[in-house]
mmCIF file of C-alpha atoms in Angstrom:
data_model
loop_
_atom_site.group_PDB
_atom_site.id
_atom_site.type_symbol
_atom_site.label_atom_id
_atom_site.label_comp_id
_atom_site.label_asym_id
_atom_site.label_seq_id
_atom_site.Cartn_x
_atom_site.Cartn_y
_atom_site.Cartn_z
ATOM 1 C CA UNK A 1105 103.651 102.334 150.484
ATOM 2 C CA UNK A 1106 105.540 103.855 147.552
ATOM 3 C CA UNK A 1107 108.205 101.159 147.741
ATOM 4 C CA UNK A 1108 105.572 98.414 147.682
ATOM 5 C CA UNK A 1109 103.925 99.883 144.600
ATOM 6 C CA UNK A 1110 107.312 100.273 142.909
ATOM 7 C CA UNK A 1111 108.085 96.618 143.585
ATOM 8 C CA UNK A 1112 104.776 95.417 142.182
ATOM 9 C CA UNK A 1113 104.797 97.459 138.962
ATOM 10 C CA UNK A 1114 107.754 96.232 136.881
ATOM 11 C CA UNK A 1115 107.827 99.005 134.281
ATOM 12 C CA UNK A 1116 106.975 102.665 133.882
ATOM 13 C CA UNK A 1117 105.449 102.741 130.428
ATOM 14 C CA UNK A 1118 103.606 100.230 128.302
ATOM 15 C CA UNK A 1119 102.153 99.888 124.860
ATOM 16 C CA UNK A 1120 98.387 99.935 124.556
ATOM 17 C CA UNK A 1121 97.272 96.628 126.031
ATOM 18 C CA UNK A 1122 95.157 94.225 123.994
ATOM 19 C CA UNK A 1123 92.957 91.205 124.640
ATOM 20 C CA UNK A 1124 95.063 88.383 126.040
ATOM 21 C CA UNK A 1125 97.652 90.657 127.687
ATOM 22 C CA UNK A 1126 98.133 90.413 131.434
ATOM 23 C CA UNK A 1127 97.726 93.473 133.635
ATOM 24 C CA UNK A 1128 100.908 94.067 135.664
ATOM 25 C CA UNK A 1129 100.472 93.418 139.415
ATOM 26 C CA UNK A 1130 99.859 96.565 141.435
ATOM 27 C CA UNK A 1131 98.970 97.854 144.888
ATOM 28 C CA UNK A 1132 97.000 101.064 145.438
ATOM 29 C CA UNK A 1133 95.332 102.716 148.416
ATOM 30 C CA UNK A 1134 91.538 102.608 148.581
ATOM 31 C CA UNK A 1135 89.280 105.432 149.765
ATOM 32 C CA UNK A 1136 89.257 104.062 153.335
ATOM 33 C CA UNK A 1137 93.062 103.913 153.572
ATOM 34 C CA UNK A 1138 93.335 100.149 153.103
ATOM 35 C CA UNK A 1139 95.737 98.676 150.557
ATOM 36 C CA UNK A 1140 94.296 96.975 147.471
ATOM 37 C CA UNK A 1141 96.749 94.352 146.204
ATOM 38 C CA UNK A 1142 95.859 92.798 142.855
ATOM 39 C CA UNK A 1143 97.591 89.541 143.868
ATOM 40 C CA UNK A 1144 95.998 89.187 147.290
ATOM 41 C CA UNK A 1145 94.014 86.065 148.150
ATOM 42 C CA UNK A 1146 90.770 88.069 148.076
ATOM 43 C CA UNK A 1147 91.327 89.172 144.463
ATOM 44 C CA UNK A 1148 93.375 86.456 142.747
ATOM 45 C CA UNK A 1149 91.380 83.996 140.668
ATOM 46 C CA UNK A 1150 88.297 86.192 140.221
ATOM 47 C CA UNK A 1151 87.029 88.049 137.135
ATOM 48 C CA UNK A 1152 87.803 91.739 137.574
ATOM 49 C CA UNK A 1153 86.405 95.031 136.300
ATOM 50 C CA UNK A 1154 88.748 98.051 136.409
ATOM 51 C CA UNK A 1155 87.319 101.480 135.556
ATOM 52 C CA UNK A 1156 89.939 104.187 134.910
ATOM 53 C CA UNK A 1157 88.977 107.855 135.203
ATOM 54 C CA UNK A 1158 90.352 109.383 131.984
ATOM 55 C CA UNK A 1159 88.359 112.610 131.785
ATOM 56 C CA UNK A 1160 90.022 116.039 131.838
ATOM 57 C CA UNK A 1161 90.586 117.591 135.267
ATOM 58 C CA UNK A 1162 87.401 119.054 136.643
ATOM 59 C CA UNK A 1163 85.219 117.384 134.000
ATOM 60 C CA UNK A 1164 84.485 114.023 135.601
ATOM 61 C CA UNK A 1165 80.701 114.072 135.176
ATOM 62 C CA UNK A 1166 80.726 111.309 132.545
ATOM 63 C CA UNK A 1167 82.959 109.132 134.704
ATOM 64 C CA UNK A 1168 80.730 109.725 137.718
ATOM 65 C CA UNK A 1169 77.533 108.931 135.810
ATOM 66 C CA UNK A 1170 79.148 105.720 134.599
ATOM 67 C CA UNK A 1171 80.078 104.716 138.149
ATOM 68 C CA UNK A 1172 76.545 105.452 139.345
ATOM 69 C CA UNK A 1173 75.019 103.394 136.516
ATOM 70 C CA UNK A 1174 77.402 100.506 137.201
ATOM 71 C CA UNK A 1175 76.591 100.641 140.911
ATOM 72 C CA UNK A 1176 72.871 100.431 140.096
ATOM 73 C CA UNK A 1177 73.436 97.334 137.969
ATOM 74 C CA UNK A 1178 75.571 95.671 140.629
ATOM 75 C CA UNK A 1179 72.904 96.392 143.229
ATOM 76 C CA UNK A 1180 70.262 94.768 141.024
ATOM 77 C CA UNK A 1181 72.192 91.782 139.689
ATOM 78 C CA UNK A 1182 75.061 91.367 142.153
ATOM 79 C CA UNK A 1183 78.750 90.695 141.584
ATOM 80 C CA UNK A 1184 79.449 88.211 144.355
ATOM 81 C CA UNK A 1185 82.165 86.264 142.536
ATOM 82 C CA UNK A 1186 83.991 89.148 140.896
ATOM 83 C CA UNK A 1187 86.054 92.214 141.770
ATOM 84 C CA UNK A 1188 84.945 95.719 140.770
ATOM 85 C CA UNK A 1189 86.955 98.865 141.466
ATOM 86 C CA UNK A 1190 87.618 102.271 139.935
ATOM 87 C CA UNK A 1191 91.027 103.951 139.645
ATOM 88 C CA UNK A 1192 91.509 107.724 139.722
ATOM 89 C CA UNK A 1193 94.418 110.146 139.934
ATOM 90 C CA UNK A 1194 92.851 111.741 143.007
ATOM 91 C CA UNK A 1195 93.863 111.297 146.629
ATOM 92 C CA UNK A 1196 92.112 109.064 149.153
ATOM 93 C CA UNK A 1197 89.979 111.806 150.711
ATOM 94 C CA UNK A 1198 88.633 112.898 147.328
ATOM 95 C CA UNK A 1199 87.775 109.321 146.412
ATOM 96 C CA UNK A 1200 86.071 108.828 149.772
ATOM 97 C CA UNK A 1201 83.924 111.920 149.194
ATOM 98 C CA UNK A 1202 83.027 110.653 145.711
ATOM 99 C CA UNK A 1203 82.103 107.202 147.016
ATOM 100 C CA UNK A 1204 79.896 108.642 149.744
ATOM 101 C CA UNK A 1205 78.230 111.146 147.412
ATOM 102 C CA UNK A 1206 77.350 108.477 144.821
ATOM 103 C CA UNK A 1207 76.676 105.720 147.363
ATOM 104 C CA UNK A 1208 79.101 103.352 145.622
ATOM 105 C CA UNK A 1209 79.462 99.802 146.924
ATOM 106 C CA UNK A 1210 82.902 99.204 145.367
ATOM 107 C CA UNK A 1211 86.355 100.657 146.067
ATOM 108 C CA UNK A 1212 87.921 103.730 144.472
ATOM 109 C CA UNK A 1213 91.697 103.383 144.253
ATOM 110 C CA UNK A 1214 94.120 106.308 144.274
ATOM 111 C CA UNK A 1215 96.918 106.512 141.671
ATOM 112 C CA UNK A 1216 98.099 110.152 141.899
ATOM 113 C CA UNK A 1217 101.450 109.357 140.264
ATOM 114 C CA UNK A 1218 99.734 107.621 137.337
ATOM 115 C CA UNK A 1219 101.928 104.517 137.634
ATOM 116 C CA UNK A 1220 99.128 102.030 136.975
ATOM 117 C CA UNK A 1221 97.806 104.248 134.171
ATOM 118 C CA UNK A 1222 101.202 104.065 132.469
ATOM 119 C CA UNK A 1223 101.570 100.339 133.112
ATOM 120 C CA UNK A 1224 98.201 99.767 131.429
ATOM 121 C CA UNK A 1225 99.023 101.923 128.402
ATOM 122 C CA UNK A 1226 96.775 104.825 129.418
ATOM 123 C CA UNK A 1227 99.404 107.563 129.476
ATOM 124 C CA UNK A 1228 98.379 109.674 127.738
ATOM 125 C CA UNK A 1229 94.689 108.859 128.070
ATOM 126 C CA UNK A 1230 92.715 108.083 124.895
ATOM 127 C CA UNK A 1231 91.198 111.315 123.569
ATOM 128 C CA UNK A 1232 87.486 111.971 123.762
ATOM 129 C CA UNK A 1233 86.529 109.581 126.552
ATOM 130 C CA UNK A 1234 85.715 109.928 130.240
ATOM 131 C CA UNK A 1235 86.596 106.385 131.266
ATOM 132 C CA UNK A 1236 88.395 103.277 130.066
ATOM 133 C CA UNK A 1237 87.086 99.955 131.359
ATOM 134 C CA UNK A 1238 89.168 96.773 131.520
ATOM 135 C CA UNK A 1239 87.401 93.415 131.816
ATOM 136 C CA UNK A 1240 89.903 90.854 133.154
ATOM 137 C CA UNK A 1241 89.599 87.083 133.398
ATOM 138 C CA UNK A 1242 90.514 85.155 136.594
ATOM 139 C CA UNK A 1243 94.166 85.066 135.437
ATOM 140 C CA UNK A 1244 94.163 88.910 135.235
ATOM 141 C CA UNK A 1245 94.312 88.795 131.429
ATOM 142 C CA UNK A 1246 92.475 91.366 129.367
ATOM 143 C CA UNK A 1247 89.209 90.097 127.899
ATOM 144 C CA UNK A 1248 88.100 93.435 126.521
ATOM 145 C CA UNK A 1249 88.853 97.140 126.782
ATOM 146 C CA UNK A 1250 86.079 99.693 126.357
ATOM 147 C CA UNK A 1251 86.639 103.431 126.078
ATOM 148 C CA UNK A 1252 83.603 105.680 126.099
ATOM 149 C CA UNK A 1253 81.605 108.365 127.779
ATOM 150 C CA UNK A 1254 79.465 107.915 130.852
ATOM 151 C CA UNK A 1255 76.718 105.383 131.429
ATOM 152 C CA UNK A 1256 76.260 104.340 127.790
ATOM 153 C CA UNK A 1257 79.038 101.740 127.957
ATOM 154 C CA UNK A 1258 78.231 100.297 131.378
ATOM 155 C CA UNK A 1259 75.477 97.794 130.524
ATOM 156 C CA UNK A 1260 77.515 96.117 127.807
ATOM 157 C CA UNK A 1261 80.653 95.977 129.953
ATOM 158 C CA UNK A 1262 78.795 94.600 132.963
ATOM 159 C CA UNK A 1263 77.300 91.903 130.731
ATOM 160 C CA UNK A 1264 80.846 90.866 129.788
ATOM 161 C CA UNK A 1265 81.707 90.537 133.469
ATOM 162 C CA UNK A 1266 78.554 88.495 134.069
ATOM 163 C CA UNK A 1267 79.486 86.096 131.259
ATOM 164 C CA UNK A 1268 82.971 85.729 132.733
ATOM 165 C CA UNK A 1269 81.458 84.872 136.110
ATOM 166 C CA UNK A 1270 79.342 82.182 134.451
ATOM 167 C CA UNK A 1271 82.357 80.789 132.571
ATOM 168 C CA UNK A 1272 84.325 80.678 135.821
ATOM 169 C CA UNK A 1273 81.914 78.300 137.541
ATOM 170 C CA UNK A 1274 83.706 75.111 138.680
ATOM 171 C CA UNK A 1275 83.423 72.240 136.216
ATOM 172 C CA UNK A 1276 83.595 68.562 137.152
ATOM 173 C CA UNK A 1277 85.717 66.399 134.883
ATOM 174 C CA UNK A 1278 84.533 62.802 134.713
ATOM 175 C CA UNK A 1279 87.861 61.227 133.838
ATOM 176 C CA UNK A 1280 91.240 62.657 132.980
ATOM 177 C CA UNK A 1281 94.894 61.866 133.399
ATOM 178 C CA UNK A 1282 96.493 62.551 136.808
ATOM 179 C CA UNK A 1283 97.252 66.207 136.263
ATOM 180 C CA UNK A 1284 96.415 69.648 137.553
ATOM 181 C CA UNK A 1285 93.747 71.183 135.303
ATOM 182 C CA UNK A 1286 94.320 74.934 134.891
ATOM 183 C CA UNK A 1287 91.704 76.757 132.851
ATOM 184 C CA UNK A 1288 92.927 79.159 130.139
ATOM 185 C CA UNK A 1289 96.590 78.343 130.756
ATOM 186 C CA UNK A 1290 97.029 78.258 126.961
ATOM 187 C CA UNK A 1291 95.340 80.369 124.326
ATOM 188 C CA UNK A 1292 93.011 78.774 121.780
ATOM 189 C CA UNK A 1293 95.665 79.346 119.129
ATOM 190 C CA UNK A 1294 98.290 77.495 121.183
ATOM 191 C CA UNK A 1295 95.913 74.583 121.754
ATOM 192 C CA UNK A 1296 95.088 74.350 118.047
ATOM 193 C CA UNK A 1297 98.788 74.366 117.145
ATOM 194 C CA UNK A 1298 99.589 71.607 119.654
ATOM 195 C CA UNK A 1299 96.696 69.498 118.366
ATOM 196 C CA UNK A 1300 98.005 69.900 114.817
ATOM 197 C CA UNK A 1301 101.480 68.830 115.935
ATOM 198 C CA UNK A 1302 100.018 65.774 117.684
ATOM 199 C CA UNK A 1303 98.289 64.645 114.495
ATOM 200 C CA UNK A 1304 101.298 65.122 112.231
ATOM 201 C CA UNK A 1305 102.706 61.824 110.890
ATOM 202 C CA UNK A 1306 106.099 60.765 112.206
ATOM 203 C CA UNK A 1307 108.586 58.307 110.669
ATOM 204 C CA UNK A 1308 108.439 54.760 112.050
ATOM 205 C CA UNK A 1309 111.408 52.420 111.803
ATOM 206 C CA UNK A 1310 110.621 48.707 111.901
ATOM 207 C CA UNK A 1311 113.150 46.243 113.282
ATOM 208 C CA UNK A 1312 113.280 42.634 114.370
ATOM 209 C CA UNK A 1313 115.074 43.642 117.521
ATOM 210 C CA UNK A 1314 118.505 44.697 118.616
ATOM 211 C CA UNK A 1315 121.363 42.631 120.046
ATOM 212 C CA UNK A 1316 123.343 44.037 122.955
ATOM 213 C CA UNK A 1317 125.898 42.168 125.027
ATOM 214 C CA UNK A 1318 124.525 38.839 123.873
ATOM 215 C CA UNK A 1319 120.921 39.572 124.878
ATOM 216 C CA UNK A 1320 118.144 39.725 122.303
ATOM 217 C CA UNK A 1321 115.957 42.772 122.610
#
């Protein structure tokens, strides 16, 4: 297990991630002992919500209230086409007890070594918050990062996930060139720059034709 995680996480430390950055691939053990792989077929290509427990040891009440509030919203509105999971530094048995006590419908992943925390720029954790929430697009890129305390942040964050789910609905293109259409492969800034380059004037040389080996072009 440790070797697999080491292979999937390419670096130990990271700067604070920002919108547009990709989360490094990782594999962590869930509360039931199964392996959660961020690049598995069940996860890849779906909007994702990652909730990191960042509260001081023994003071996880804000994190727990946030999980309970999020679970209530998911129960009411659903999250059928998205992935939701929480990440803690605890071991599997502790996460299983927490899931059962709160009646959570999503997985709690165990990162006792803090490798994913470091890879996501959360080592050390931001001061004064119980949880940090990452909203990721289907390409596992950061859409937004929210750090706060307890249930107050959950409604707004869950709304972001809902909008991502709506944006990820399949779209039918009437006509286009024979190509593979990949959504969000380029940023808006890259697209704007390429469009500007396309419209830039280029020199044109006029000629009546070229002669080569006795043949008129």
